[in-house]
Amino acid sequence: MAFSSPGRCSVGFERKLAAWKKAGLLTEEQAAAIARHEESQAAGTRWLVWGIAAVGGLAIAVGIISVIAANWDNIPDKLKLAACGALLLGSLGGAWRTSSLKNLWPRDLFLLLHCGMVPATIGLIAQVYHLSGHPWRAFALCAAFALPAAVVAKQGLLTDVFIGFLTVALGLLMSEYHWFANLFDSGDLRELFVYAAFGLVLLLGASAIRGAHPGASAAARRWGIGLLAATAVSANAIWATTYSRSLGPPGPVLLWPLAIFVAAAAALGVQLWWTDAPALRPRLAAIALLTLLLCGALIGRAQESNQLLRQFVGFGLFAGLCIAVAMAAAESGNKLGTNLATLALAIRVFVFYLELARNLMTTGLGLIVTGFVCLAIAYAWWRLRRTLPAAARTGGVS
Amino acid sequence: MSATLTKRVLLALALVDLVFFGGWVVREETLRRGGPIHLPIEGYDPRDLLSGHYVRFQLVAVREATNIIDPRRNVSPQTFCIERRDGLYHVKGVRSGDASSCSPFLRATYDDRGHWDFGVDRFYVDERLANEARWVQPSPNTYLVAVVDGDGAIHPIDLVVNGNSFASQKTSR
């Protein structure tokens, strides 16, 4: 049996069917049934029509926005406010109307529109009444309004929006107090500790809501791991640099961000141990290495003579963290996590060469360390291959 | 989450939207119905490109208040008495005691950069009028028209540059 409009894919599929029949894996009837099923599922020109319709809809939306923007100053303020309010409430009305449908994507898209209309409304009111203020408040307000939508929505996308608003608000709040000034120089990493603690809290929350809201749990996990990765990379940059004396000696370390980070790391460790999570040992090792990477970056920053030692220790801690994360991901059957951690390690090795390639001594030491790291990776891979079942290695169960 | 519970959450969210944003607009409208005062401004050029058509400026009151109290030595919010001189309001001194000690007055906070922050530093301008704002120098005819509420907060109504009101130019076009 052949497809009605054979293309390159269908020809390839027919070849595979013929090969499977020849190998005795399929009977003639089974092959015919599979071919009929695939033919009925063939997309044909449907995607092309959907694509044209999507481009048309997008063109109309952008066109309407452009026409409004061109005449923005001619529109009375009251009309702007009324239209904005109507769109704000209309998005919720749309979510209400579609909340009884079997497919909940339309409802979640209306909720996403509402999440976008909240900052638009805040911006419009600020423009009409010439208000100014600290921007973190606007983002915190958006996060507060996005939270109910994230709770209601089935998709994790709304949780992404909520956490995104919260992350930006946190950054702007710290920026208001100039916490980001001299991040890679004489700072005490307070902003990194706050963001890392936030990432750990998200991971704690992800585990807590996994049963009730899998989509939100996945989103919290994405953001938690992303924030921790960002802080680990920033801390690694600090290990590789010394502070500049032109800015004066580093001030006293602000202890409470450090304390909340250590407390959050301890809480996550206890939770993993209490729930007997899969890949427990590499996960606990990753938490310990992250703590050492962040807290250790504060030690000896004022002494330039320690720079080489700091570079090696920082590299070693980051490499160990990548290996622990790769092993935890592999033991959990998460291929993407394993690949990303391995990629991060490869990039770090390359950057390490750039940092050290100044003389034969440092290049030689770099080569020795890299050799040990490669042997450690090979050993870890060998151990995993021996201990893990085949399904976990080849599957994508996360 | 069941459809009924979802609808309840959506209804509550709609009510919060209505009360919060509606109340905000009503509050801003109400606050601007008081008697306006004229506050001199300076240093509003160049405009901030990231803020669209906002004209950024600094109230003369910031400099005057700094001459009275150095904000770096006083981290708590402060209120300043203002008085009318030649049609414009200037800072007279620190407000002390109860509400009867001076009226009107302005409230300021310390902005961590050695300045008093009166909460007002920008005004939205029609893009067709933006060029006019670019070349203006501070003068007695250049000021912010605003209402000051009972807490000493400033609510801008209009920006007057060389005697020309931006708000009336916008509505007349």
Coordinates of C-alpha atoms in Angstrom, one line a residue:
Chain A
M1 CA 0.0 0.0 0.0
A2 CA 1.3 3.4 -0.9
F3 CA 0.6 6.9 0.3
S4 CA -1.6 9.0 -1.9
S5 CA 0.9 11.8 -2.2
P6 CA 4.3 10.1 -1.7
G7 CA 7.0 12.5 -0.6
R8 CA 10.5 12.0 0.7
C9 CA 9.3 11.0 4.2
S10 CA 6.6 8.6 3.0
V11 CA 9.0 6.9 0.6
G12 CA 11.5 6.5 3.5
F13 CA 8.7 5.1 5.7
E14 CA 7.6 2.6 3.0
R15 CA 11.2 1.5 2.8
K16 CA 11.3 0.9 6.5
L17 CA 8.0 -1.0 6.4
A18 CA 9.4 -3.2 3.7
A19 CA 12.6 -3.8 5.7
W20 CA 10.6 -4.7 8.8
K21 CA 8.4 -7.1 6.8
K22 CA 11.5 -8.7 5.3
A23 CA 13.0 -9.1 8.8
G24 CA 9.8 -10.8 10.0
L25 CA 9.0 -8.1 12.5
L26 CA 5.7 -7.2 10.8
T27 CA 3.1 -9.3 8.9
E28 CA 1.5 -8.0 5.7
E29 CA -1.7 -7.1 7.5
Q30 CA 0.2 -5.2 10.2
A31 CA 2.2 -3.2 7.6
A32 CA -1.0 -2.3 5.8
A33 CA -2.7 -1.2 9.0
I34 CA 0.3 1.0 9.9
A35 CA 0.4 2.5 6.5
R36 CA -3.4 3.2 6.6
H37 CA -3.0 4.8 10.1
E38 CA -0.1 7.0 9.0
E39 CA -2.0 8.1 5.9
S40 CA -5.0 9.1 8.0
Q41 CA -2.7 11.1 10.3
A42 CA -0.8 12.8 7.4
A43 CA -0.9 16.6 7.8
G44 CA -1.0 17.4 4.1
T45 CA -1.6 21.0 3.4
R46 CA -3.3 21.7 6.8
W47 CA -0.1 23.2 8.3
L48 CA 0.4 25.4 5.4
V49 CA -3.2 26.8 5.8
W50 CA -2.6 27.3 9.5
G51 CA 0.7 29.0 8.8
I52 CA -0.9 31.5 6.4
A53 CA -3.7 32.1 8.8
A54 CA -1.3 32.8 11.7
V55 CA 0.7 35.2 9.5
G56 CA -2.5 37.0 8.6
G57 CA -3.7 37.3 12.2
L58 CA -0.3 38.6 13.3
A59 CA -0.2 41.1 10.5
I60 CA -3.6 42.5 11.5
A61 CA -2.6 42.7 15.2
V62 CA 0.6 44.5 14.4
G63 CA -1.2 46.7 12.0
I64 CA -3.8 47.7 14.6
I65 CA -1.1 48.4 17.1
S66 CA 0.8 50.5 14.6
V67 CA -2.2 52.6 13.7
I68 CA -3.0 53.2 17.4
A69 CA 0.7 54.1 18.1
A70 CA 0.7 56.6 15.1
N71 CA -2.3 58.4 16.6
W72 CA -1.5 57.9 20.3
D73 CA -1.2 61.6 21.2
N74 CA -4.5 62.4 19.5
I75 CA -6.5 59.9 21.6
P76 CA -8.0 61.4 24.7
D77 CA -6.5 60.1 28.0
K78 CA -9.9 59.0 29.3
L79 CA -10.5 56.9 26.1
K80 CA -7.1 55.3 26.5
L81 CA -7.8 54.4 30.1
A82 CA -11.3 53.1 29.3
A83 CA -10.0 50.9 26.4
C84 CA -7.1 49.6 28.6
G85 CA -9.6 48.7 31.4
A86 CA -11.9 47.0 28.9
L87 CA -9.0 44.9 27.6
L88 CA -7.9 44.1 31.1
L89 CA -11.4 42.9 32.2
G90 CA -12.2 41.5 28.7
S91 CA -9.2 39.1 29.0
L92 CA -10.6 37.8 32.2
G93 CA -14.1 37.6 30.5
G94 CA -12.5 35.5 27.7
A95 CA -10.9 33.2 30.3
W96 CA -14.2 32.8 32.0
R97 CA -16.0 31.9 28.8
T98 CA -13.4 29.4 27.8
S99 CA -12.9 27.8 31.2
S100 CA -15.5 25.1 30.5
L101 CA -13.9 23.9 27.3
K102 CA -12.2 20.6 27.2
N103 CA -9.0 22.1 25.7
L104 CA -7.8 24.7 28.2
W105 CA -5.2 26.4 26.0
P106 CA -7.6 29.2 25.0
R107 CA -8.3 30.0 28.6
D108 CA -4.6 30.0 29.5
L109 CA -3.9 32.3 26.5
F110 CA -6.6 34.8 27.8
L111 CA -4.9 34.6 31.2
L112 CA -1.5 35.3 29.5
L113 CA -3.1 38.3 27.8
H114 CA -4.3 39.5 31.2
C115 CA -0.7 39.2 32.6
G116 CA 0.4 41.4 29.7
M117 CA -2.4 43.9 30.2
V118 CA -1.5 44.5 33.9
P119 CA 2.0 46.2 33.2
A120 CA 0.4 47.9 30.2
T121 CA -2.3 49.4 32.5
I122 CA 0.3 50.4 35.1
G123 CA 2.4 52.1 32.4
L124 CA -0.6 53.9 31.0
I125 CA -1.7 55.3 34.3
A126 CA 1.8 56.4 35.0
Q127 CA 2.0 58.1 31.7
V128 CA -1.4 59.9 31.9
Y129 CA -0.8 61.2 35.5
H130 CA 3.0 61.7 35.1
L131 CA 3.9 59.4 37.9
S132 CA 7.4 58.2 38.5
G133 CA 8.8 55.9 41.1
H134 CA 11.0 52.9 41.7
P135 CA 10.4 50.3 38.9
W136 CA 10.6 47.3 41.2
R137 CA 7.2 48.2 42.6
A138 CA 5.6 47.9 39.2
F139 CA 7.1 44.5 38.6
A140 CA 6.2 43.3 42.1
L141 CA 2.6 44.4 41.4
C142 CA 2.6 42.5 38.1
A143 CA 3.8 39.4 40.0
A144 CA 1.0 39.8 42.5
F145 CA -1.6 40.0 39.7
A146 CA 0.0 37.1 37.8
L147 CA -0.1 34.7 40.8
P148 CA -3.8 33.8 40.7
A149 CA -3.5 33.2 36.9
A150 CA -0.5 30.9 37.5
V151 CA -2.5 29.0 40.2
V152 CA -5.6 28.6 37.9
A153 CA -3.7 27.8 34.6
K154 CA -3.0 24.3 33.5
Q155 CA 0.1 25.3 31.6
G156 CA 3.4 26.1 33.3
L157 CA 3.8 29.2 31.0
L158 CA 1.8 31.4 33.4
T159 CA 4.1 30.3 36.3
D160 CA 7.0 31.3 34.1
V161 CA 5.5 34.7 33.7
F162 CA 4.9 35.0 37.5
I163 CA 8.4 34.0 38.4
G164 CA 9.8 36.2 35.7
F165 CA 8.1 39.3 37.1
L166 CA 9.3 38.3 40.6
T167 CA 12.9 37.8 39.4
V168 CA 13.0 41.2 37.7
A169 CA 11.4 42.9 40.7
L170 CA 14.0 41.4 43.0
G171 CA 16.8 42.5 40.7
L172 CA 15.4 46.1 40.4
L173 CA 15.0 46.2 44.2
M174 CA 18.6 45.3 44.7
S175 CA 19.6 47.7 42.0
E176 CA 17.8 50.5 43.7
Y177 CA 20.2 50.0 46.7
H178 CA 23.2 49.8 44.3
W179 CA 23.8 46.2 45.1
F180 CA 25.0 45.4 41.6
A181 CA 27.7 48.1 41.7
N182 CA 31.2 46.5 41.5
L183 CA 29.8 43.0 41.3
F184 CA 33.0 41.5 40.0
D185 CA 35.3 43.7 42.0
S186 CA 35.0 44.7 45.7
G187 CA 31.4 43.6 46.3
D188 CA 30.5 40.9 48.9
L189 CA 28.3 38.9 46.5
R190 CA 25.2 39.8 48.4
E191 CA 23.1 39.9 45.1
L192 CA 24.4 36.4 44.2
F193 CA 23.4 35.0 47.6
V194 CA 19.9 36.5 47.3
Y195 CA 19.4 35.2 43.8
A196 CA 20.8 31.7 44.7
A197 CA 18.6 31.6 47.8
F198 CA 15.6 32.5 45.5
G199 CA 16.6 29.7 43.1
L200 CA 16.8 27.2 46.0
V201 CA 13.4 28.3 47.3
L202 CA 12.0 27.7 43.8
L203 CA 13.4 24.2 43.8
L204 CA 11.9 23.6 47.3
G205 CA 8.5 24.9 46.0
A206 CA 8.7 22.8 42.8
S207 CA 8.9 19.6 44.9
A208 CA 6.1 20.7 47.1
I209 CA 3.6 21.4 44.3
R210 CA 4.6 18.6 41.9
G211 CA 1.5 16.5 42.6
A212 CA -1.0 19.4 42.6
H213 CA 0.3 21.4 39.6
P214 CA 2.9 19.6 37.5
G215 CA 3.1 22.4 34.9
A216 CA 3.9 25.0 37.6
S217 CA 6.3 22.6 39.3
A218 CA 8.2 22.2 36.0
A219 CA 8.3 26.0 35.6
A220 CA 9.6 26.6 39.1
R221 CA 12.3 23.9 38.5
R222 CA 13.3 25.5 35.3
W223 CA 13.7 28.9 36.9
G224 CA 15.4 27.5 40.0
I225 CA 18.0 25.6 38.1
G226 CA 18.5 28.6 35.7
L227 CA 19.1 31.0 38.6
L228 CA 21.5 28.7 40.3
A229 CA 23.4 28.2 37.1
A230 CA 23.6 31.9 36.5
T231 CA 24.9 32.5 40.1
A232 CA 27.4 29.7 39.8
V233 CA 28.8 31.2 36.5
S234 CA 29.0 34.6 38.2
A235 CA 30.7 33.2 41.2
N236 CA 33.2 31.4 39.0
A237 CA 34.1 34.7 37.3
I238 CA 34.8 36.1 40.8
W239 CA 37.1 33.2 41.6
A240 CA 39.1 34.1 38.5
T241 CA 39.5 37.8 39.3
T242 CA 41.1 39.9 42.0
Y243 CA 39.6 43.0 43.3
S244 CA 41.1 46.3 42.1
R245 CA 43.0 48.3 44.7
S246 CA 41.8 51.5 43.1
L247 CA 38.4 51.0 44.6
G248 CA 39.8 50.7 48.2
P249 CA 39.6 47.6 50.5
P250 CA 36.5 45.5 50.4
G251 CA 33.9 46.5 53.0
P252 CA 32.5 44.1 55.7
V253 CA 30.5 41.2 54.3
L254 CA 26.7 41.7 54.7
L255 CA 25.8 38.5 56.6
W256 CA 22.1 38.1 56.2
P257 CA 22.1 37.3 52.4
L258 CA 24.8 34.7 53.1
A259 CA 22.7 33.3 56.0
I260 CA 19.5 32.9 54.0
F261 CA 21.4 31.2 51.2
V262 CA 23.1 28.7 53.5
A263 CA 19.7 28.1 55.2
A264 CA 17.9 27.5 51.9
A265 CA 20.7 25.1 50.8
A266 CA 20.4 23.2 54.0
A267 CA 16.6 23.1 53.7
L268 CA 16.8 21.7 50.2
G269 CA 19.4 19.1 51.3
V270 CA 17.1 18.0 54.1
Q271 CA 14.1 17.8 51.9
L272 CA 15.9 15.7 49.3
W273 CA 17.2 13.4 52.1
W274 CA 13.8 13.2 53.8
T275 CA 11.9 12.3 50.6
D276 CA 14.7 9.9 49.5
A277 CA 14.8 11.6 46.1
P278 CA 16.4 9.8 43.2
A279 CA 20.1 10.5 42.6
L280 CA 20.4 11.6 46.2
R281 CA 24.1 11.5 46.5
P282 CA 25.0 13.5 43.4
R283 CA 22.3 16.1 44.2
L284 CA 23.6 16.6 47.8
A285 CA 27.1 16.8 46.4
A286 CA 25.9 19.5 43.9
I287 CA 24.3 21.5 46.7
A288 CA 27.5 21.3 48.8
L289 CA 29.7 22.3 45.9
L290 CA 27.5 25.2 45.0
T291 CA 27.7 26.4 48.6
L292 CA 31.5 26.1 48.6
L293 CA 31.7 27.9 45.2
L294 CA 29.6 30.9 46.4
C295 CA 30.9 31.2 49.9
G296 CA 34.5 30.4 49.0
A297 CA 34.6 33.2 46.5
L298 CA 34.6 35.7 49.3
I299 CA 37.9 34.3 50.8
G300 CA 41.2 35.9 49.9
R301 CA 39.9 38.3 47.3
A302 CA 42.1 41.1 48.6
Q303 CA 45.4 39.2 48.1
E304 CA 46.7 39.3 44.5
S305 CA 49.3 36.7 45.4
N306 CA 46.6 34.1 45.7
Q307 CA 45.2 34.6 42.3
L308 CA 46.6 31.4 40.7
L309 CA 45.4 29.3 43.6
R310 CA 42.0 30.9 43.5
Q311 CA 41.7 30.2 39.7
F312 CA 42.5 26.5 40.2
V313 CA 40.2 26.1 43.2
G314 CA 37.4 28.0 41.5
F315 CA 37.8 25.8 38.4
G316 CA 37.9 22.6 40.4
L317 CA 34.7 23.5 42.3
F318 CA 32.9 24.5 39.2
A319 CA 34.0 21.3 37.4
G320 CA 32.9 19.2 40.4
L321 CA 29.6 21.0 40.4
C322 CA 29.1 20.3 36.7
I323 CA 30.0 16.6 37.1
A324 CA 27.6 16.3 40.1
V325 CA 24.8 17.9 38.2
A326 CA 25.5 15.7 35.1
M327 CA 25.5 12.6 37.3
A328 CA 22.2 13.6 39.1
A329 CA 20.6 14.3 35.7
A330 CA 21.8 11.0 34.2
E331 CA 20.6 9.0 37.2
S332 CA 17.2 10.7 36.9
G333 CA 17.1 9.8 33.2
N334 CA 17.3 13.5 32.2
K335 CA 19.4 13.5 29.0
L336 CA 19.0 17.3 28.4
G337 CA 20.3 18.0 31.9
T338 CA 23.3 15.7 31.4
N339 CA 24.1 17.3 28.1
L340 CA 23.8 20.8 29.4
A341 CA 26.0 20.2 32.4
T342 CA 28.6 18.5 30.2
L343 CA 28.5 21.4 27.8
A344 CA 29.0 23.9 30.7
L345 CA 32.0 21.9 31.8
A346 CA 33.5 21.9 28.3
I347 CA 33.0 25.7 28.0
R348 CA 34.6 26.2 31.4
V349 CA 37.7 24.2 30.4
F350 CA 38.1 26.4 27.3
V351 CA 37.7 29.5 29.4
F352 CA 40.2 28.2 32.0
Y353 CA 42.8 27.9 29.2
L354 CA 42.2 31.5 28.3
E355 CA 42.6 32.5 31.9
L356 CA 45.9 30.6 32.4
A357 CA 47.6 30.6 29.1
R358 CA 50.3 33.0 30.1
N359 CA 53.4 30.8 30.6
L360 CA 54.5 27.1 30.3
M361 CA 54.1 26.5 34.0
T362 CA 50.4 27.5 34.1
T363 CA 49.7 25.8 30.8
G364 CA 51.2 22.6 32.1
L365 CA 49.3 22.7 35.3
G366 CA 46.1 23.4 33.3
L367 CA 46.7 20.4 31.1
I368 CA 47.2 18.2 34.2
V369 CA 44.0 19.4 35.8
T370 CA 42.1 19.0 32.6
G371 CA 43.4 15.5 32.2
F372 CA 42.1 14.6 35.7
V373 CA 38.7 16.1 34.9
C374 CA 38.4 14.1 31.7
L375 CA 39.4 10.9 33.5
A376 CA 36.8 11.7 36.2
I377 CA 34.1 12.2 33.5
A378 CA 35.1 8.9 31.9
Y379 CA 34.9 7.2 35.2
A380 CA 31.5 8.6 36.0
W381 CA 30.2 7.6 32.6
W382 CA 31.5 4.1 33.1
R383 CA 30.0 3.8 36.6
L384 CA 26.6 5.1 35.3
R385 CA 26.6 2.7 32.4
R386 CA 27.2 -0.2 34.8
T387 CA 24.7 0.8 37.4
L388 CA 21.8 2.3 35.4
P389 CA 19.1 0.3 33.7
A390 CA 19.0 0.6 29.9
A391 CA 15.7 2.4 29.9
A392 CA 17.0 5.3 32.1
R393 CA 20.0 5.7 29.8
T394 CA 18.1 5.8 26.6
G395 CA 14.8 7.3 27.7
G396 CA 14.0 10.9 28.4
V397 CA 12.1 10.5 31.7
S398 CA 12.7 13.7 33.7
Chain B
M1 CA -8.7 22.8 39.8
S2 CA -12.4 22.5 39.1
A3 CA -14.2 24.8 36.6
T4 CA -16.3 26.3 39.4
L5 CA -13.3 27.1 41.6
T6 CA -11.5 28.5 38.5
K7 CA -14.5 30.8 37.8
R8 CA -14.5 32.0 41.4
V9 CA -10.8 32.9 41.2
L10 CA -11.4 34.7 37.9
L11 CA -14.3 36.6 39.4
A12 CA -12.2 37.6 42.4
L13 CA -9.3 38.7 40.1
A14 CA -11.7 40.8 38.0
L15 CA -13.0 42.5 41.2
V16 CA -9.5 43.2 42.4
D17 CA -8.6 44.6 38.9
L18 CA -11.6 46.8 39.0
V19 CA -11.1 48.0 42.6
F20 CA -7.4 48.5 42.4
F21 CA -6.9 50.1 39.0
G22 CA -10.3 51.9 39.1
G23 CA -9.5 53.2 42.6
W24 CA -6.0 54.3 41.4
V25 CA -7.4 56.3 38.5
V26 CA -10.1 57.9 40.8
R27 CA -7.5 58.8 43.4
E28 CA -5.2 60.5 40.9
E29 CA -8.2 62.4 39.4
T30 CA -9.3 63.5 42.9
L31 CA -5.9 64.6 44.0
R32 CA -5.5 66.9 41.0
R33 CA -8.7 68.8 41.9
G34 CA -7.0 70.9 44.6
G35 CA -5.4 74.3 44.2
P36 CA -2.4 74.1 41.9
I37 CA 1.0 75.7 42.8
H38 CA 3.9 76.5 40.5
L39 CA 7.3 74.9 41.3
P40 CA 10.4 76.0 39.4
I41 CA 12.4 73.4 37.5
E42 CA 15.9 73.1 36.0
G43 CA 18.2 70.6 34.3
Y44 CA 15.7 68.8 32.3
D45 CA 17.8 68.4 29.1
P46 CA 18.7 66.0 27.7
R47 CA 15.6 63.8 27.6
D48 CA 15.9 60.2 28.6
L49 CA 15.8 58.2 25.4
L50 CA 14.7 55.1 27.2
S51 CA 11.6 56.8 28.6
G52 CA 9.9 57.5 25.3
H53 CA 8.6 61.1 25.3
Y54 CA 9.2 61.9 28.9
V55 CA 10.9 65.2 29.7
R56 CA 13.2 64.7 32.7
F57 CA 13.8 67.6 35.0
Q58 CA 14.9 68.4 38.6
L59 CA 12.9 70.6 40.9
V60 CA 14.7 73.6 42.1
A61 CA 13.4 72.6 45.5
V62 CA 15.9 69.7 45.5
R63 CA 18.9 72.1 45.4
E64 CA 17.2 74.5 47.9
A65 CA 16.4 71.6 50.3
T66 CA 20.0 70.3 50.1
N67 CA 21.3 73.8 51.0
I68 CA 19.2 73.6 54.2
I69 CA 19.9 70.0 55.2
D70 CA 22.6 67.7 53.6
P71 CA 20.6 64.5 52.8
R72 CA 23.7 62.4 53.3
R73 CA 23.5 63.3 57.0
N74 CA 19.8 62.7 57.3
V75 CA 18.4 59.3 56.1
S76 CA 14.9 59.8 57.4
P77 CA 12.1 61.4 55.3
Q78 CA 11.9 65.1 55.8
T79 CA 9.2 67.7 55.2
F80 CA 10.0 71.2 53.9
C81 CA 7.9 74.4 54.2
I82 CA 7.5 76.3 50.9
E83 CA 6.6 79.9 50.3
R84 CA 5.5 81.9 47.3
R85 CA 8.1 84.3 45.8
D86 CA 7.5 86.0 42.4
G87 CA 4.7 83.6 41.6
L88 CA 6.7 80.4 42.1
Y89 CA 7.1 78.3 45.3
H90 CA 10.5 77.9 46.9
V91 CA 11.7 76.0 49.9
K92 CA 11.7 78.2 53.0
G93 CA 12.9 75.8 55.7
V94 CA 12.4 72.5 57.5
R95 CA 8.9 71.9 58.7
S96 CA 8.7 71.3 62.4
G97 CA 5.9 70.5 64.8
D98 CA 2.3 70.0 63.8
A99 CA 0.4 70.8 60.6
S100 CA -0.2 74.4 61.5
S101 CA 3.5 75.2 61.5
C102 CA 3.5 75.8 57.7
S103 CA 1.3 75.1 54.7
P104 CA 1.9 74.0 52.0
F105 CA 4.8 71.8 52.5
L106 CA 6.7 69.1 50.5
R107 CA 7.7 65.7 51.7
A108 CA 11.1 64.3 50.5
T109 CA 13.1 61.1 51.0
Y110 CA 16.8 60.4 50.7
D111 CA 17.6 58.8 47.3
D112 CA 21.0 57.3 48.3
R113 CA 22.9 59.5 45.8
G114 CA 23.1 62.6 47.9
H115 CA 19.8 64.1 46.7
W116 CA 16.4 64.8 48.2
D117 CA 13.8 63.0 46.2
F118 CA 10.4 64.7 46.0
G119 CA 9.0 61.9 43.9
V120 CA 8.6 63.9 40.7
D121 CA 11.2 64.0 37.9
R122 CA 9.4 63.6 34.6
F123 CA 6.5 64.8 32.5
Y124 CA 5.0 63.1 29.5
V125 CA 5.1 65.3 26.4
D126 CA 3.5 64.9 23.0
E127 CA 6.2 63.8 20.5
R128 CA 5.2 66.7 18.2
L129 CA 6.1 69.1 21.0
A130 CA 9.2 67.4 22.1
N131 CA 11.6 69.6 20.1
E132 CA 10.3 72.7 21.9
A133 CA 11.3 71.2 25.3
R134 CA 14.8 70.4 24.0
W135 CA 16.1 74.0 23.6
V136 CA 14.5 75.7 26.7
Q137 CA 16.6 77.1 29.5
P138 CA 15.4 77.5 33.0
S139 CA 13.6 80.8 33.5
P140 CA 10.9 82.4 35.7
N141 CA 8.4 81.3 33.1
T142 CA 9.4 77.6 33.2
Y143 CA 7.8 75.6 36.0
L144 CA 5.8 72.6 36.9
V145 CA 2.1 73.1 37.7
A146 CA 1.2 70.6 40.4
V147 CA -1.2 69.9 43.3
V148 CA 0.3 69.1 46.7
D149 CA -1.8 66.8 48.9
G150 CA -2.1 66.7 52.6
D151 CA 0.9 64.4 53.0
G152 CA 3.2 66.8 51.0
A153 CA 3.3 64.6 47.9
I154 CA 3.4 66.4 44.5
H155 CA 0.9 65.5 41.7
P156 CA 1.9 67.0 38.4
I157 CA -0.7 68.6 36.2
D158 CA 1.2 70.6 33.6
L159 CA 4.6 71.6 32.4
V160 CA 5.0 75.3 31.4
V161 CA 8.0 76.2 29.3
N162 CA 8.7 79.8 28.6
G163 CA 5.1 80.6 29.4
N164 CA 3.7 77.9 27.1
S165 CA 1.7 75.1 28.7
F166 CA 2.3 71.6 27.3
A167 CA -1.1 70.3 28.5
S168 CA -3.1 73.0 26.8
Q169 CA -1.1 72.7 23.6
K170 CA -1.8 69.0 23.6
T171 CA -5.6 69.4 24.0
S172 CA -5.8 72.2 21.5
R173 CA -4.2 70.2 18.7

